[in-house]
Short mmCIF file of C-alpha atoms in Angstrom, two decimals:
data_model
loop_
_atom_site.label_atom_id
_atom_site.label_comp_id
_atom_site.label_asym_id
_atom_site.label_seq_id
_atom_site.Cartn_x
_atom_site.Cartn_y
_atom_site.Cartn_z
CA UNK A 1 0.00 0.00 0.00
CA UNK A 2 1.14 3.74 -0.97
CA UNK A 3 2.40 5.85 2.16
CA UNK A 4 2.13 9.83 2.67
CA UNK A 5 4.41 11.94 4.97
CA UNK A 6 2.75 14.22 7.22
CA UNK A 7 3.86 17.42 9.66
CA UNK A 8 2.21 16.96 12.92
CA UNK A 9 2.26 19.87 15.66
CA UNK A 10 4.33 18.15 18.16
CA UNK A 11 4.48 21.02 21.22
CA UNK A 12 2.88 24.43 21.12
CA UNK A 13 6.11 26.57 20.99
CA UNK A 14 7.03 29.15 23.68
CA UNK A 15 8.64 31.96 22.23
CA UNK A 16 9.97 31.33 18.49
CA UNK A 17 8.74 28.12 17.15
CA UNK A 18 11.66 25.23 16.71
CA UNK A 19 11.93 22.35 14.32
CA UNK A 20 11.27 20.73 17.65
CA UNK A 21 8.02 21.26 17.67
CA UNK A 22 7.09 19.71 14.73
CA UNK A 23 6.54 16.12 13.90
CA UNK A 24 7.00 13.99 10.52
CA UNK A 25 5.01 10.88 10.41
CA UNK A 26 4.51 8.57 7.48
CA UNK A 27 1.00 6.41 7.66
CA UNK A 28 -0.70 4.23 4.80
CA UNK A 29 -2.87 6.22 2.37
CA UNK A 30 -6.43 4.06 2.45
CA UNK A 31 -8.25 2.84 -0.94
CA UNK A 32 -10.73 6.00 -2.48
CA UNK A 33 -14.27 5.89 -1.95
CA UNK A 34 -17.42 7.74 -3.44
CA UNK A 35 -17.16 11.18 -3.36
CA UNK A 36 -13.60 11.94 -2.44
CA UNK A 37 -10.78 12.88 -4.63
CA UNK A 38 -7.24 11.81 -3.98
CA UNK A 39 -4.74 14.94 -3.98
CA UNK A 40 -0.96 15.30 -4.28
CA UNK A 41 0.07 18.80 -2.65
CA UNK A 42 2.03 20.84 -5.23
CA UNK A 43 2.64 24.34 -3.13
CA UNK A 44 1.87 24.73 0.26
CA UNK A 45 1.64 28.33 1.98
CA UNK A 46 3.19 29.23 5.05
CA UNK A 47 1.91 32.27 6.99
CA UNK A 48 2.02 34.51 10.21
CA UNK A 49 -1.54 33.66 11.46
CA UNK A 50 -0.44 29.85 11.81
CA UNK A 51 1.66 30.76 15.13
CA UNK A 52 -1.95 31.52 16.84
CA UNK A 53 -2.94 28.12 15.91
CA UNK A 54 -0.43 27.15 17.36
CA UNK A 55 -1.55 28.40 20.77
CA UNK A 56 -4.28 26.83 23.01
CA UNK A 57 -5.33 30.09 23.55
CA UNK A 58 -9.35 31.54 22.33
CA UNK A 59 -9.34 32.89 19.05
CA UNK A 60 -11.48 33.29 15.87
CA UNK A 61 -10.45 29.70 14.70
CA UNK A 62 -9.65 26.78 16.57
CA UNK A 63 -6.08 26.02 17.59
CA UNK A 64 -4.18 23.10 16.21
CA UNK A 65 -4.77 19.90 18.39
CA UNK A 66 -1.50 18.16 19.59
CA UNK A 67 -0.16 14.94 17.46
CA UNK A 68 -2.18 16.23 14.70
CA UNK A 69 -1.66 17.62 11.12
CA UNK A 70 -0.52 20.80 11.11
CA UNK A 71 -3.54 23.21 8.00
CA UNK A 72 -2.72 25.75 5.62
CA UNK A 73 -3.46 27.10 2.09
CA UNK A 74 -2.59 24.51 -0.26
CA UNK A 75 -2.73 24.17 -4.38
CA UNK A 76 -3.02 19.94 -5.12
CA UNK A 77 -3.21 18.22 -8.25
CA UNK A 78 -6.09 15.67 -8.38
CA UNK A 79 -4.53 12.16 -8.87
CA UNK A 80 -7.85 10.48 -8.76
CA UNK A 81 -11.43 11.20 -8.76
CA UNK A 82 -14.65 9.63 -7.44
CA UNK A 83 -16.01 13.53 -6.81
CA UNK A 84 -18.70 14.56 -10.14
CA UNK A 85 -16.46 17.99 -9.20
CA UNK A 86 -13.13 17.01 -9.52
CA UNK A 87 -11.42 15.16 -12.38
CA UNK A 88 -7.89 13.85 -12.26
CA UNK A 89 -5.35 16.36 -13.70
CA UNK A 90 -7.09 19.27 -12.22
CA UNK A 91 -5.43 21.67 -10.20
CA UNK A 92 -7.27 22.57 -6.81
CA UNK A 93 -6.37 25.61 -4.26
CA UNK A 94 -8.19 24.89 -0.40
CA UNK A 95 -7.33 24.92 3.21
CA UNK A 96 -5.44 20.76 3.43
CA UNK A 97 -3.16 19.81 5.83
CA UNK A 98 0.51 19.49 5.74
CA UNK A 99 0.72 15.99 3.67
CA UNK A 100 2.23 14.91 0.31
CA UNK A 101 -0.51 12.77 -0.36
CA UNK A 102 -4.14 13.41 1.18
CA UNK A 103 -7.43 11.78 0.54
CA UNK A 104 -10.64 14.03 1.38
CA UNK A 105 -14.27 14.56 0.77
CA UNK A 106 -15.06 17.91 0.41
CA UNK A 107 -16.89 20.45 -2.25
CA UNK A 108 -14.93 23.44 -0.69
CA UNK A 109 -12.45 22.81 -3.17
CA UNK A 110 -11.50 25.83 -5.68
CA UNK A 111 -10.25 24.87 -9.36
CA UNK A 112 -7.41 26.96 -10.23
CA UNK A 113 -6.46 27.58 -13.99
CA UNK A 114 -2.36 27.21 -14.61
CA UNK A 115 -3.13 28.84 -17.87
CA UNK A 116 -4.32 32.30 -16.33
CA UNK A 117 -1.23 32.66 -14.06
CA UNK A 118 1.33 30.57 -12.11
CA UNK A 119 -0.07 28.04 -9.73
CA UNK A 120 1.43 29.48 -6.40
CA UNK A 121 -0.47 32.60 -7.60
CA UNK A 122 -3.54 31.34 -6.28
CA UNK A 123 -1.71 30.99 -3.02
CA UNK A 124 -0.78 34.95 -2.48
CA UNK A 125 -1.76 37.87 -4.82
CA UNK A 126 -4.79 35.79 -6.46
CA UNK A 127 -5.90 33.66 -2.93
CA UNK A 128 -5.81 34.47 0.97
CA UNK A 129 -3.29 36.90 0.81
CA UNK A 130 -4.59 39.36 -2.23
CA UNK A 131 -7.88 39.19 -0.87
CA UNK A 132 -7.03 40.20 2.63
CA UNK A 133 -4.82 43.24 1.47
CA UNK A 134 -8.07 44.38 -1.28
CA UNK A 135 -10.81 43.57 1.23
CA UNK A 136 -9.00 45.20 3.81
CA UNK A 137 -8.50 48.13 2.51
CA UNK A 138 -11.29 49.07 0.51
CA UNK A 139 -13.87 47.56 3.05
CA UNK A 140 -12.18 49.11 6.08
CA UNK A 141 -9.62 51.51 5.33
CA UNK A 142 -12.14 53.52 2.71
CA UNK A 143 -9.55 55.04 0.30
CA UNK A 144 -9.85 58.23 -0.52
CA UNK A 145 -7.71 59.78 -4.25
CA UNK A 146 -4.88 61.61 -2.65
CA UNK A 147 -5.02 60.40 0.99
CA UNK A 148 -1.60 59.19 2.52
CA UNK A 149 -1.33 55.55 2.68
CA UNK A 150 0.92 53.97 5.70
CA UNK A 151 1.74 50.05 5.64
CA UNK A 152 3.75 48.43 8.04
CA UNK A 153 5.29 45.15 7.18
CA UNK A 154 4.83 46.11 3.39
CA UNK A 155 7.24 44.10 2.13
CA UNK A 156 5.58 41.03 2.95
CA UNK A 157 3.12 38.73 1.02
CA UNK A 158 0.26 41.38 2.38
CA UNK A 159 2.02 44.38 2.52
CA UNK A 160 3.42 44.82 -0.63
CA UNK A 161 -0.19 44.24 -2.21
CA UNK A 162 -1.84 46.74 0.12
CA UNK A 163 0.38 49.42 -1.36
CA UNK A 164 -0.02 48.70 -5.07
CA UNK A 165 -3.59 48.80 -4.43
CA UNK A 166 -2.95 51.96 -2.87
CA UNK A 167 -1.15 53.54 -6.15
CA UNK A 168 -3.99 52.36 -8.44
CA UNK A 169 -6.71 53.83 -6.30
CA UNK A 170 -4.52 57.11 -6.55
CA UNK A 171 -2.76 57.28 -2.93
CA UNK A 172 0.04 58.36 -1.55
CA UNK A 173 2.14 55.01 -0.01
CA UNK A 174 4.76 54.90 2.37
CA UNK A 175 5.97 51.49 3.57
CA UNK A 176 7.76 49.87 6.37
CA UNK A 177 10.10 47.52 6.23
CA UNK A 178 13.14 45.75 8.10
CA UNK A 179 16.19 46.14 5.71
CA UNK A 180 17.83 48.84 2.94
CA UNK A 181 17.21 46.08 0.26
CA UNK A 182 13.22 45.58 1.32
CA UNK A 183 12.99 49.77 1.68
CA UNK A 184 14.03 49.84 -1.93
CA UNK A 185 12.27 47.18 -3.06
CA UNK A 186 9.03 48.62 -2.22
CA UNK A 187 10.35 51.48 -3.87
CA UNK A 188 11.87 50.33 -7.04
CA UNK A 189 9.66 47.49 -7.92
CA UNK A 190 6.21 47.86 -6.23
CA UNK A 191 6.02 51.51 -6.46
CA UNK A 192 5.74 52.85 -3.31
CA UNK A 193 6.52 56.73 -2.88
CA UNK A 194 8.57 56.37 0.05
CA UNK A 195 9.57 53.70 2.83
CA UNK A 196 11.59 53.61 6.21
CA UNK A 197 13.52 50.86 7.75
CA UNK A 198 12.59 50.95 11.23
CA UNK A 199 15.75 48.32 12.01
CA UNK A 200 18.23 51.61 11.41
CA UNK A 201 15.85 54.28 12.43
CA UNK A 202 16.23 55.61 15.73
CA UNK A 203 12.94 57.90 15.91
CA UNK A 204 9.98 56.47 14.05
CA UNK A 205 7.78 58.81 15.05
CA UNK A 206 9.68 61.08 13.60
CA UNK A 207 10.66 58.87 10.60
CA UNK A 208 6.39 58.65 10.19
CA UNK A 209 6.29 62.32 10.09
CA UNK A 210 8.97 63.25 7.63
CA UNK A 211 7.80 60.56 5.39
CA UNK A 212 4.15 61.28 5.85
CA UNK A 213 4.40 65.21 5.49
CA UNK A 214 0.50 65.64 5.49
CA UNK A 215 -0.06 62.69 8.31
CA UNK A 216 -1.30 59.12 7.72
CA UNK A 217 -5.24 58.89 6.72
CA UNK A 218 -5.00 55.37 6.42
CA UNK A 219 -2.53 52.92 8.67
CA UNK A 220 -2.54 49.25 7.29
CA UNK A 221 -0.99 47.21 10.46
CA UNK A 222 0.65 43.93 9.69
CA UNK A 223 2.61 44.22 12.60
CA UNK A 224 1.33 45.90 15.97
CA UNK A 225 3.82 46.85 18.43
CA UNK A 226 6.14 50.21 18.92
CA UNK A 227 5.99 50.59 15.17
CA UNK A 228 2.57 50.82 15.84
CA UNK A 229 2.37 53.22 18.41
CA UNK A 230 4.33 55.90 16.29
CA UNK A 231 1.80 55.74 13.64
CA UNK A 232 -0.63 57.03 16.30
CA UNK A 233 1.31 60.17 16.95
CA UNK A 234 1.22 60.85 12.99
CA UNK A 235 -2.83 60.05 12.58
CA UNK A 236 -4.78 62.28 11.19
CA UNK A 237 -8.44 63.10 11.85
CA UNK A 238 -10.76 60.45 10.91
CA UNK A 239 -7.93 58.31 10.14
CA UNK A 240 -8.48 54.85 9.83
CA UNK A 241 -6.48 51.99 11.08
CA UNK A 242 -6.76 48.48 9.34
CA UNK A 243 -5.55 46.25 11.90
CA UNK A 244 -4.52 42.97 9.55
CA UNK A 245 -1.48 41.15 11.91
CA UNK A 246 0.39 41.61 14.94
CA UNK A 247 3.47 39.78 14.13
CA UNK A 248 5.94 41.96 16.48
CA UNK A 249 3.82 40.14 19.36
CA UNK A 250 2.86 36.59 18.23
CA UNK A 251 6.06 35.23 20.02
CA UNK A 252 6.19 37.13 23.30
CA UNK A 253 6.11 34.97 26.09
CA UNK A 254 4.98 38.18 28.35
CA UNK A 255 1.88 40.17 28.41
CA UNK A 256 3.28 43.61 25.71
CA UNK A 257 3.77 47.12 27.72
CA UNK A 258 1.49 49.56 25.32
CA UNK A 259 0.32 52.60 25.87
CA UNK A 260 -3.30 53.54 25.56
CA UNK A 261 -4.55 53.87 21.71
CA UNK A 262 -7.86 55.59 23.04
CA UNK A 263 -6.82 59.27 23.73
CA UNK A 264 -5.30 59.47 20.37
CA UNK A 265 -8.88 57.83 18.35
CA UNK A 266 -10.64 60.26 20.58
CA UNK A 267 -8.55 63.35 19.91
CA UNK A 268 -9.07 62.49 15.54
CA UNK A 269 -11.67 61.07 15.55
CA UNK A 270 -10.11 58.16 14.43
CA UNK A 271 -11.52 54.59 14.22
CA UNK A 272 -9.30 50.91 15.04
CA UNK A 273 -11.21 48.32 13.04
CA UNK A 274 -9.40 44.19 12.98
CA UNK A 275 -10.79 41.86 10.66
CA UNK A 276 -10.32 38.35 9.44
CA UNK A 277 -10.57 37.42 5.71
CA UNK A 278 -14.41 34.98 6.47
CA UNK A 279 -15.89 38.35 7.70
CA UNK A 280 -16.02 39.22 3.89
CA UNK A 281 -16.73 35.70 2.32
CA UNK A 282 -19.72 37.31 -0.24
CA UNK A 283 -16.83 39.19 -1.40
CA UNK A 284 -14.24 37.12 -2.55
CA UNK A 285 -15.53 36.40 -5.80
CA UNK A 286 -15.99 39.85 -6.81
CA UNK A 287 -12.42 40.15 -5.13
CA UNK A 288 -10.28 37.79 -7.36
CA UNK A 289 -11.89 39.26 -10.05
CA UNK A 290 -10.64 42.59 -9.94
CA UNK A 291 -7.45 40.83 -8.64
CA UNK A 292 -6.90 38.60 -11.67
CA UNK A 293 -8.30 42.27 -13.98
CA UNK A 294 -5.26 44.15 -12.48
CA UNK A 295 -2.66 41.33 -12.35
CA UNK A 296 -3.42 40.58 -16.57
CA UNK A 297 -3.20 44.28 -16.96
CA UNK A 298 0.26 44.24 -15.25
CA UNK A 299 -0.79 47.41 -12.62
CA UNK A 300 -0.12 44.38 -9.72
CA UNK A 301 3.36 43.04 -9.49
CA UNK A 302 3.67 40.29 -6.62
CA UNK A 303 6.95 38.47 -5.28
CA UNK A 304 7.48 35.23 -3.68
CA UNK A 305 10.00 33.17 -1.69
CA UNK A 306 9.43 29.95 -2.89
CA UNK A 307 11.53 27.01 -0.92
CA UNK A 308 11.68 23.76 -2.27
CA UNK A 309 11.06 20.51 -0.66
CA UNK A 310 8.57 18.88 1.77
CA UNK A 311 11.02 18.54 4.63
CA UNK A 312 11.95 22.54 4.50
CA UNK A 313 7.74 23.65 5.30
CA UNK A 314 8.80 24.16 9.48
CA UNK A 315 12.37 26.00 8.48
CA UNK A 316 10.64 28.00 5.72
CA UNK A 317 7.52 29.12 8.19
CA UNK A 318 9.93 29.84 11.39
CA UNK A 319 12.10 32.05 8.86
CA UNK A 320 8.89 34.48 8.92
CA UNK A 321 9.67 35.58 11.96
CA UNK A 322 12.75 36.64 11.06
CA UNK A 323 11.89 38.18 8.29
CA UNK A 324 13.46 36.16 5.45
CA UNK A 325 10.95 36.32 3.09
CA UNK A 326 10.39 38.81 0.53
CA UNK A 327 6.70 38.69 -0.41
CA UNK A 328 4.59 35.61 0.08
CA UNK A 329 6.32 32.31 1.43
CA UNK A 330 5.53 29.24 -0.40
CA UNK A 331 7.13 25.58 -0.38
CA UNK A 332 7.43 23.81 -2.91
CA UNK A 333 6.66 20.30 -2.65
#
């Protein structure tokens, strides 16, 4: 009988995830039955939100159970069919869990075209992440021609989306980022007017208002934390924060020191809105449309770190946190 090699979540880290606290196990894959589809994972994303998974702790989705396979966007080839969907040779894009080889019964299974862009596409600017950065900032952030646009974390798989978008709906966008290559990056290739590296800036509040002359009307936070809290001394009124990730945080092992957001939302007027990509599920159609429009009419430009082989999926998602990616992070299989 075939075999598949699965990552299980071994511990829930403290701190930093390790290789530690993941788990390979191989197990039999068992004989297809009506209505399931047999998949071989081609690309499988890795992303910040996993770490809170991770956690036992209450959140909007339910944590990863112990000794169990680890879940995340995937794009599969269908081997074999007994699903009227699904016939073998198509390419499929859905939440699967960490395996080379999975069987499962589902109809929340997306076919993906190769021909209309490059599978691991479907994984960032076309999938989870291009939605999140469109949805989030039209739906929340309300864009306004000529407003300032702040991202933090913008030269990630989100980020650097959120401030192309930006440019075509006729904003000014400033990014953050963590090194001189990634500040000129966002510069050079996604088009961003201007961007700081808050790893050699001393003063970011100051950094924020030299770079954001007119003050920040919209704040798109990836990352929470003291970057963070100098945006709020650059808001202006009725600003509007998108509050996407908190990756600064994710890791800390001890309740964050922050001072109080409120006096500076009361004082402009300002609103703090978080969100999850399900809040706008009527959307996402109408989403990847305009998505795949501006992608074919090159006005989106996307970049991925794409690491190759099955065994490198824990390595490649603890590098996030250290910020070795440049755009989405993909593995693949």
């Amino acid at each position: 009988m075939n075999t598949t090699r699965t990552i299980n979540l071994k511990n829930r880290p403290k701190g930093i995830p390790e290789l530690t606290d993941f788990d390979f196990t191989t197990s039999p894959i068992p004989e297809l039955q009506e209505g399931e589809v047999l998949l071989s994972s081609k690309y499988i994303s890795v992303d910040p939100y996993l770490r809170g998974r991770m956690s036992d702790a209450k959140s909007y989705v339910k944590p990863f159970e112990l000794n169990k396979p680890i879940m995340s966007g995937v794009i599969a080839e269908v081997l074999a069919s007994k699903n009227s969907k699904f016939s073998a040779g198509d390419h499929v894009s859905g939440m699967l869990e960490w395996k080379e080889t999975q069987i499962i019964k589902t109809d929340e299974l997306l076919i993906v075209d190769p021909k209309k862009a490059p599978l691991s596409a479907y994984l960032g600017v076309l999938g989870m992440t291009g939605l999140t950065a469109y949805l989030g900032l039209t739906e929340i952030g309300k864009p306004k021609k000529g407003e300032t646009l702040l991202v933090s974390g913008a030269a990630g798989a989100v980020g650097s989306v959120v401030g192309q978008i930006g440019k075509i709906l006729g904003l000014r966008v400033v990014g953050i980022a963590g090194t001189d290559e990634k500040v000129e990056m966002l510069k050079s290739e996604f088009g961003f007017d201007e961007a700081i590296n808050y790893n050699t800036t001393q003063n970011m509040k100051e950094a924020i208002a030299n770079s954001c002359p007119e003050g920040v009307d919209i704040y798109f936070d990836n990352v929470g934390g003291e970057i963070s809290e100098a945006v709020l001394f650059n808001i202006n009124k009725f600003s509007r924060t998108v509050n996407c990730g908190a990756i600064s945080v994710y890791n800390s092992t001890e309740l964050p020191k922050s001072i109080s957001v409120q006096p500076f939302l009361i004082k402009t007027s300002s609103s703090m809105q978080g969100f999850v990509i399900s809040n706008y599920a009527d959307k996402h159609s109408e989403g990847i449309k305009q998505l795949a429009e501006w992608l074919q009419q090159d006005k989106l430009y996307y970049v991925e770190t794409i690491v190759d082989g099955f065994d490198e999926i824990p390595n490649a998602f603890i590098d996030l946190f250290q910020g070795k990616n440049k755009g989405k992070m993909i593995v693949k299989v």
